[in-house]
Amino acid sequence: MKEKRVRDSYTEQVQMVTQAHLNGYGRLFGGTLMEWIDTVAVVCARRHSERNVTTVLVDMLHFKAPAHANDTVTLCANVTYVGNTSMEVRVRTYVEELDGEKKIINEAYLIIVALDERENPVRVNRLVLETDEERQEWENAILRKERRKKVY
Ligand SMILES: CC(C)(COP(=O)(O)OP(=O)(O)OC[C@H]1O[C@@H](n2cnc3c(N)ncnc32)[C@H](O)[C@@H]1OP(=O)(O)O)[C@@H](O)C(=O)NCCC(=O)NCCS
């Protein structure tokens, strides 16, 4: 298999919150943000695996703070772990102020599986870890995997 670095598949998506994205309380609707998170994670996983992919599990989805109308919202996705056919992708979502300062509003981890032409799971490219943060994320992903084995 090919080896790819985390930065090779790093993916960003930028949105502006409009009235159509708001819930009854004037905040960004959680379901809309979840769709954006899934989309950016799927593109990241496609870039890593060079395959079509499907989301199998959202391990964690933490809404840490709200976003409001006219906010600039940036979603940042990177692969944290690869198994045989699955990838874990972390998505961090930020609200960006006009001066460029970013505040995190959501963090999520998604498990995404690569599919072959017959829609069967297929082996993914290996992940090259270059930084201490990437190595720490890999270790944390293993802990999450162990925890899931006990829960599901
Ligand atoms: C994803 C899917 C193809 C996996 O099929 P499967 O028969 O479970 O395949 P496998 O058992 O070989 O698992 C494939 C990989 O997925 C992982 N996986 C499967 N279920 C999982 C779960 N609940 N949590 C975490 N990982 C899971 C396996 O660990 C395996 O990873 P690995 O190869 O890296 O070890 C199948 O479950 C599916 O099509 N689900 C629907 C996905 C979908 O439609 N998503 C869009 C939502 S609308």
PDB file of C-alpha atoms and ligand atoms in Angstrom:
ATOM      1  CA  MET A   1       0.000   0.000   0.000  1.00  0.00           C
ATOM      2  CA  LYS A   2       0.973   3.605  -0.511  1.00  0.00           C
ATOM      3  CA  GLU A   3       2.045   5.695   2.455  1.00  0.00           C
ATOM      4  CA  LYS A   4       0.473   9.123   2.914  1.00  0.00           C
ATOM      5  CA  ARG A   5       1.145  11.854   5.430  1.00  0.00           C
ATOM      6  CA  VAL A   6      -1.588  13.410   7.564  1.00  0.00           C
ATOM      7  CA  ARG A   7      -1.117  16.721   5.733  1.00  0.00           C
ATOM      8  CA  ASP A   8      -1.645  15.055   2.340  1.00  0.00           C
ATOM      9  CA  SER A   9      -5.379  14.672   3.044  1.00  0.00           C
ATOM     10  CA  TYR A  10      -5.929  17.653   5.365  1.00  0.00           C
ATOM     11  CA  THR A  11      -9.218  19.271   4.322  1.00  0.00           C
ATOM     12  CA  GLU A  12     -10.875  22.579   5.174  1.00  0.00           C
ATOM     13  CA  GLN A  13     -14.396  23.768   4.503  1.00  0.00           C
ATOM     14  CA  VAL A  14     -15.546  27.360   5.059  1.00  0.00           C
ATOM     15  CA  GLN A  15     -19.187  28.357   5.528  1.00  0.00           C
ATOM     16  CA  MET A  16     -21.026  31.578   6.371  1.00  0.00           C
ATOM     17  CA  VAL A  17     -23.998  31.123   8.701  1.00  0.00           C
ATOM     18  CA  THR A  18     -27.188  32.476   7.083  1.00  0.00           C
ATOM     19  CA  GLN A  19     -30.766  32.736   8.365  1.00  0.00           C
ATOM     20  CA  ALA A  20     -31.538  29.411   6.634  1.00  0.00           C
ATOM     21  CA  HIS A  21     -28.983  27.657   8.890  1.00  0.00           C
ATOM     22  CA  LEU A  22     -30.500  28.854  12.199  1.00  0.00           C
ATOM     23  CA  ASN A  23     -32.696  27.007  14.688  1.00  0.00           C
ATOM     24  CA  GLY A  24     -35.573  28.580  16.631  1.00  0.00           C
ATOM     25  CA  TYR A  25     -33.127  30.063  19.155  1.00  0.00           C
ATOM     26  CA  GLY A  26     -31.128  31.963  16.516  1.00  0.00           C
ATOM     27  CA  ARG A  27     -28.161  29.606  16.701  1.00  0.00           C
ATOM     28  CA  LEU A  28     -26.618  27.430  13.988  1.00  0.00           C
ATOM     29  CA  PHE A  29     -28.780  24.285  13.743  1.00  0.00           C
ATOM     30  CA  GLY A  30     -26.849  21.264  15.020  1.00  0.00           C
ATOM     31  CA  GLY A  31     -28.064  19.047  12.173  1.00  0.00           C
ATOM     32  CA  THR A  32     -26.663  21.474   9.600  1.00  0.00           C
ATOM     33  CA  LEU A  33     -23.275  21.466  11.316  1.00  0.00           C
ATOM     34  CA  MET A  34     -23.377  17.643  11.436  1.00  0.00           C
ATOM     35  CA  GLU A  35     -23.901  17.562   7.656  1.00  0.00           C
ATOM     36  CA  TRP A  36     -20.928  19.892   7.112  1.00  0.00           C
ATOM     37  CA  ILE A  37     -18.806  17.743   9.472  1.00  0.00           C
ATOM     38  CA  ASP A  38     -19.712  14.552   7.601  1.00  0.00           C
ATOM     39  CA  THR A  39     -18.944  16.166   4.237  1.00  0.00           C
ATOM     40  CA  VAL A  40     -15.507  17.515   5.187  1.00  0.00           C
ATOM     41  CA  ALA A  41     -14.591  14.227   6.907  1.00  0.00           C
ATOM     42  CA  VAL A  42     -15.653  12.177   3.885  1.00  0.00           C
ATOM     43  CA  VAL A  43     -13.581  14.337   1.512  1.00  0.00           C
ATOM     44  CA  CYS A  44     -10.572  13.986   3.845  1.00  0.00           C
ATOM     45  CA  ALA A  45     -11.017  10.188   3.944  1.00  0.00           C
ATOM     46  CA  ARG A  46     -11.385  10.065   0.135  1.00  0.00           C
ATOM     47  CA  ARG A  47      -8.167  12.028  -0.252  1.00  0.00           C
ATOM     48  CA  HIS A  48      -6.319   9.631   2.066  1.00  0.00           C
ATOM     49  CA  SER A  49      -7.710   6.385   0.641  1.00  0.00           C
ATOM     50  CA  GLU A  50      -8.198   7.493  -2.965  1.00  0.00           C
ATOM     51  CA  ARG A  51     -11.458   5.523  -2.813  1.00  0.00           C
ATOM     52  CA  ASN A  52     -15.148   6.082  -2.383  1.00  0.00           C
ATOM     53  CA  VAL A  53     -15.950   5.924   1.303  1.00  0.00           C
ATOM     54  CA  THR A  54     -18.871   5.639   3.696  1.00  0.00           C
ATOM     55  CA  THR A  55     -19.285   6.851   7.267  1.00  0.00           C
ATOM     56  CA  VAL A  56     -19.896   3.951   9.657  1.00  0.00           C
ATOM     57  CA  LEU A  57     -19.729   5.615  13.081  1.00  0.00           C
ATOM     58  CA  VAL A  58     -19.488   8.999  14.768  1.00  0.00           C
ATOM     59  CA  ASP A  59     -17.491   8.238  17.887  1.00  0.00           C
ATOM     60  CA  MET A  60     -17.851  11.635  19.466  1.00  0.00           C
ATOM     61  CA  LEU A  61     -19.639  14.858  18.578  1.00  0.00           C
ATOM     62  CA  HIS A  62     -19.126  17.622  21.098  1.00  0.00           C
ATOM     63  CA  PHE A  63     -20.894  20.957  20.616  1.00  0.00           C
ATOM     64  CA  LYS A  64     -18.671  23.200  22.724  1.00  0.00           C
ATOM     65  CA  ALA A  65     -20.123  26.632  21.839  1.00  0.00           C
ATOM     66  CA  PRO A  66     -22.783  28.106  19.512  1.00  0.00           C
ATOM     67  CA  ALA A  67     -22.422  29.880  16.180  1.00  0.00           C
ATOM     68  CA  HIS A  68     -24.748  32.714  15.141  1.00  0.00           C
ATOM     69  CA  ALA A  69     -25.984  34.419  11.959  1.00  0.00           C
ATOM     70  CA  ASN A  70     -23.233  35.902   9.777  1.00  0.00           C
ATOM     71  CA  ASP A  71     -20.450  33.970  11.556  1.00  0.00           C
ATOM     72  CA  THR A  72     -17.637  32.555   9.444  1.00  0.00           C
ATOM     73  CA  VAL A  73     -17.378  28.858  10.288  1.00  0.00           C
ATOM     74  CA  THR A  74     -14.279  26.853   9.359  1.00  0.00           C
ATOM     75  CA  LEU A  75     -14.148  23.058   9.564  1.00  0.00           C
ATOM     76  CA  CYS A  76     -10.718  21.350   9.647  1.00  0.00           C
ATOM     77  CA  ALA A  77     -10.443  17.615   9.027  1.00  0.00           C
ATOM     78  CA  ASN A  78      -7.486  15.267   9.292  1.00  0.00           C
ATOM     79  CA  VAL A  79      -6.944  11.524   9.465  1.00  0.00           C
ATOM     80  CA  THR A  80      -5.867  10.463  12.965  1.00  0.00           C
ATOM     81  CA  TYR A  81      -5.713   6.670  12.562  1.00  0.00           C
ATOM     82  CA  VAL A  82      -6.022   3.971   9.935  1.00  0.00           C
ATOM     83  CA  GLY A  83      -6.978   0.323  10.393  1.00  0.00           C
ATOM     84  CA  ASN A  84      -7.195  -2.137   7.514  1.00  0.00           C
ATOM     85  CA  THR A  85     -10.182  -0.672   5.689  1.00  0.00           C
ATOM     86  CA  SER A  86     -11.259   2.058   8.095  1.00  0.00           C
ATOM     87  CA  MET A  87      -9.963   5.525   8.911  1.00  0.00           C
ATOM     88  CA  GLU A  88     -10.623   7.739  11.904  1.00  0.00           C
ATOM     89  CA  VAL A  89     -11.036  11.401  10.950  1.00  0.00           C
ATOM     90  CA  ARG A  90     -11.049  14.278  13.439  1.00  0.00           C
ATOM     91  CA  VAL A  91     -13.067  17.374  12.555  1.00  0.00           C
ATOM     92  CA  ARG A  92     -12.574  20.575  14.522  1.00  0.00           C
ATOM     93  CA  THR A  93     -14.987  23.407  13.795  1.00  0.00           C
ATOM     94  CA  TYR A  94     -14.155  27.028  14.554  1.00  0.00           C
ATOM     95  CA  VAL A  95     -15.916  30.378  14.483  1.00  0.00           C
ATOM     96  CA  GLU A  96     -13.561  32.920  12.961  1.00  0.00           C
ATOM     97  CA  GLU A  97     -13.676  36.538  14.122  1.00  0.00           C
ATOM     98  CA  LEU A  98     -13.123  39.409  11.648  1.00  0.00           C
ATOM     99  CA  ASP A  99      -9.561  39.828  13.011  1.00  0.00           C
ATOM    100  CA  GLY A 100      -8.872  36.172  12.144  1.00  0.00           C
ATOM    101  CA  GLU A 101      -9.014  34.826  15.716  1.00  0.00           C
ATOM    102  CA  LYS A 102     -10.569  31.355  15.838  1.00  0.00           C
ATOM    103  CA  LYS A 103     -12.642  29.837  18.657  1.00  0.00           C
ATOM    104  CA  ILE A 104     -13.401  26.114  18.629  1.00  0.00           C
ATOM    105  CA  ILE A 105     -17.140  25.325  18.684  1.00  0.00           C
ATOM    106  CA  ASN A 106     -17.196  21.587  17.900  1.00  0.00           C
ATOM    107  CA  GLU A 107     -14.976  18.526  17.891  1.00  0.00           C
ATOM    108  CA  ALA A 108     -15.938  15.220  16.298  1.00  0.00           C
ATOM    109  CA  TYR A 109     -14.331  11.873  15.425  1.00  0.00           C
ATOM    110  CA  LEU A 110     -15.769   9.806  12.580  1.00  0.00           C
ATOM    111  CA  ILE A 111     -14.981   6.263  11.474  1.00  0.00           C
ATOM    112  CA  ILE A 112     -15.073   6.035   7.691  1.00  0.00           C
ATOM    113  CA  VAL A 113     -14.618   2.908   5.592  1.00  0.00           C
ATOM    114  CA  ALA A 114     -13.108   2.753   2.078  1.00  0.00           C
ATOM    115  CA  LEU A 115     -15.092   0.826  -0.515  1.00  0.00           C
ATOM    116  CA  ASP A 116     -14.067  -0.939  -3.713  1.00  0.00           C
ATOM    117  CA  GLU A 117     -16.028  -0.941  -6.971  1.00  0.00           C
ATOM    118  CA  ARG A 118     -18.421  -3.553  -5.527  1.00  0.00           C
ATOM    119  CA  GLU A 119     -18.934  -1.475  -2.371  1.00  0.00           C
ATOM    120  CA  ASN A 120     -16.965  -3.940  -0.249  1.00  0.00           C
ATOM    121  CA  PRO A 121     -14.484  -2.633   2.360  1.00  0.00           C
ATOM    122  CA  VAL A 122     -11.008  -2.306   0.858  1.00  0.00           C
ATOM    123  CA  ARG A 123      -7.566  -1.785   2.398  1.00  0.00           C
ATOM    124  CA  VAL A 124      -6.510   1.842   2.836  1.00  0.00           C
ATOM    125  CA  ASN A 125      -3.176   3.620   2.446  1.00  0.00           C
ATOM    126  CA  ARG A 126      -0.863   3.591   5.478  1.00  0.00           C
ATOM    127  CA  LEU A 127      -0.561   6.779   7.533  1.00  0.00           C
ATOM    128  CA  VAL A 128       2.809   8.456   8.106  1.00  0.00           C
ATOM    129  CA  LEU A 129       2.960  10.285  11.443  1.00  0.00           C
ATOM    130  CA  GLU A 130       5.318  13.255  11.437  1.00  0.00           C
ATOM    131  CA  THR A 131       4.587  15.235  14.595  1.00  0.00           C
ATOM    132  CA  ASP A 132       4.172  14.535  18.316  1.00  0.00           C
ATOM    133  CA  GLU A 133       0.537  15.691  18.063  1.00  0.00           C
ATOM    134  CA  GLU A 134      -0.122  13.195  15.264  1.00  0.00           C
ATOM    135  CA  ARG A 135       1.488  10.393  17.281  1.00  0.00           C
ATOM    136  CA  GLN A 136      -0.610  11.374  20.328  1.00  0.00           C
ATOM    137  CA  GLU A 137      -3.816  11.381  18.226  1.00  0.00           C
ATOM    138  CA  TRP A 138      -2.945   7.877  16.949  1.00  0.00           C
ATOM    139  CA  GLU A 139      -2.507   6.633  20.548  1.00  0.00           C
ATOM    140  CA  ASN A 140      -5.794   8.267  21.558  1.00  0.00           C
ATOM    141  CA  ALA A 141      -7.541   6.636  18.584  1.00  0.00           C
ATOM    142  CA  ILE A 142      -6.358   3.220  19.785  1.00  0.00           C
ATOM    143  CA  LEU A 143      -7.805   3.964  23.239  1.00  0.00           C
ATOM    144  CA  ARG A 144     -11.133   4.994  21.629  1.00  0.00           C
ATOM    145  CA  LYS A 145     -11.120   1.764  19.587  1.00  0.00           C
ATOM    146  CA  GLU A 146     -10.515  -0.324  22.736  1.00  0.00           C
ATOM    147  CA  ARG A 147     -13.330   1.506  24.535  1.00  0.00           C
ATOM    148  CA  ARG A 148     -15.711   0.904  21.609  1.00  0.00           C
ATOM    149  CA  LYS A 149     -14.936  -2.822  21.682  1.00  0.00           C
ATOM    150  CA  LYS A 150     -16.168  -2.918  25.298  1.00  0.00           C
ATOM    151  CA  VAL A 151     -19.302  -0.832  24.596  1.00  0.00           C
ATOM    152  CA  TYR A 152     -20.599  -2.204  21.254  1.00  0.00           C
TER     153      TYR A 152
HETATM  154  C1  LIG B   1     -19.377   0.362   6.435  1.00  0.00           C
HETATM  155  C2  LIG B   1     -19.789  -1.047   6.005  1.00  0.00           C
HETATM  156  C3  LIG B   1     -19.517  -1.238   4.516  1.00  0.00           C
HETATM  157  C4  LIG B   1     -18.917  -2.022   6.809  1.00  0.00           C
HETATM  158  O1  LIG B   1     -19.356  -3.300   6.516  1.00  0.00           O
HETATM  159  P1  LIG B   1     -18.971  -4.523   7.463  1.00  0.00           P
HETATM  160  O2  LIG B   1     -19.619  -5.719   6.957  1.00  0.00           O
HETATM  161  O3  LIG B   1     -19.171  -4.123   8.900  1.00  0.00           O
HETATM  162  O4  LIG B   1     -17.446  -4.644   7.156  1.00  0.00           O
HETATM  163  P2  LIG B   1     -16.289  -5.121   8.122  1.00  0.00           P
HETATM  164  O5  LIG B   1     -16.809  -5.911   9.277  1.00  0.00           O
HETATM  165  O6  LIG B   1     -15.258  -5.734   7.229  1.00  0.00           O
HETATM  166  O7  LIG B   1     -15.718  -3.748   8.704  1.00  0.00           O
HETATM  167  C5  LIG B   1     -15.027  -2.867   7.875  1.00  0.00           C
HETATM  168  C6  LIG B   1     -14.318  -1.867   8.768  1.00  0.00           C
HETATM  169  O8  LIG B   1     -15.279  -1.078   9.414  1.00  0.00           O
HETATM  170  C7  LIG B   1     -15.059  -1.095  10.798  1.00  0.00           C
HETATM  171  N1  LIG B   1     -16.332  -1.016  11.478  1.00  0.00           N
HETATM  172  C8  LIG B   1     -17.471  -1.679  11.152  1.00  0.00           C
HETATM  173  N2  LIG B   1     -18.427  -1.357  12.037  1.00  0.00           N
HETATM  174  C9  LIG B   1     -17.877  -0.481  12.916  1.00  0.00           C
HETATM  175  C10 LIG B   1     -18.342   0.212  14.058  1.00  0.00           C
HETATM  176  N3  LIG B   1     -19.610   0.084  14.497  1.00  0.00           N
HETATM  177  N4  LIG B   1     -17.500   1.007  14.725  1.00  0.00           N
HETATM  178  C11 LIG B   1     -16.221   1.180  14.302  1.00  0.00           C
HETATM  179  N5  LIG B   1     -15.714   0.555  13.216  1.00  0.00           N
HETATM  180  C12 LIG B   1     -16.544  -0.271  12.549  1.00  0.00           C
HETATM  181  C13 LIG B   1     -14.370  -2.422  11.075  1.00  0.00           C
HETATM  182  O9  LIG B   1     -13.639  -2.384  12.292  1.00  0.00           O
HETATM  183  C14 LIG B   1     -13.486  -2.529   9.865  1.00  0.00           C
HETATM  184  O10 LIG B   1     -12.344  -1.728  10.051  1.00  0.00           O
HETATM  185  P3  LIG B   1     -10.840  -2.297   9.752  1.00  0.00           P
HETATM  186  O11 LIG B   1     -10.892  -2.983   8.429  1.00  0.00           O
HETATM  187  O12 LIG B   1      -9.988  -1.075   9.716  1.00  0.00           O
HETATM  188  O13 LIG B   1     -10.497  -3.221  10.869  1.00  0.00           O
HETATM  189  C15 LIG B   1     -21.295  -1.333   6.269  1.00  0.00           C
HETATM  190  O14 LIG B   1     -21.493  -1.400   7.675  1.00  0.00           O
HETATM  191  C16 LIG B   1     -22.195  -0.269   5.694  1.00  0.00           C
HETATM  192  O15 LIG B   1     -22.368  -0.167   4.482  1.00  0.00           O
HETATM  193  N6  LIG B   1     -22.826   0.538   6.567  1.00  0.00           N
HETATM  194  C17 LIG B   1     -23.678   1.640   6.110  1.00  0.00           C
HETATM  195  C18 LIG B   1     -22.836   2.899   5.899  1.00  0.00           C
HETATM  196  C19 LIG B   1     -23.656   4.037   5.359  1.00  0.00           C
HETATM  197  O16 LIG B   1     -24.557   3.857   4.570  1.00  0.00           O
HETATM  198  N7  LIG B   1     -23.303   5.263   5.796  1.00  0.00           N
HETATM  199  C20 LIG B   1     -23.978   6.449   5.404  1.00  0.00           C
HETATM  200  C21 LIG B   1     -25.008   6.770   6.434  1.00  0.00           C
HETATM  201  S1  LIG B   1     -26.456   7.422   5.702  1.00  0.00           S
END
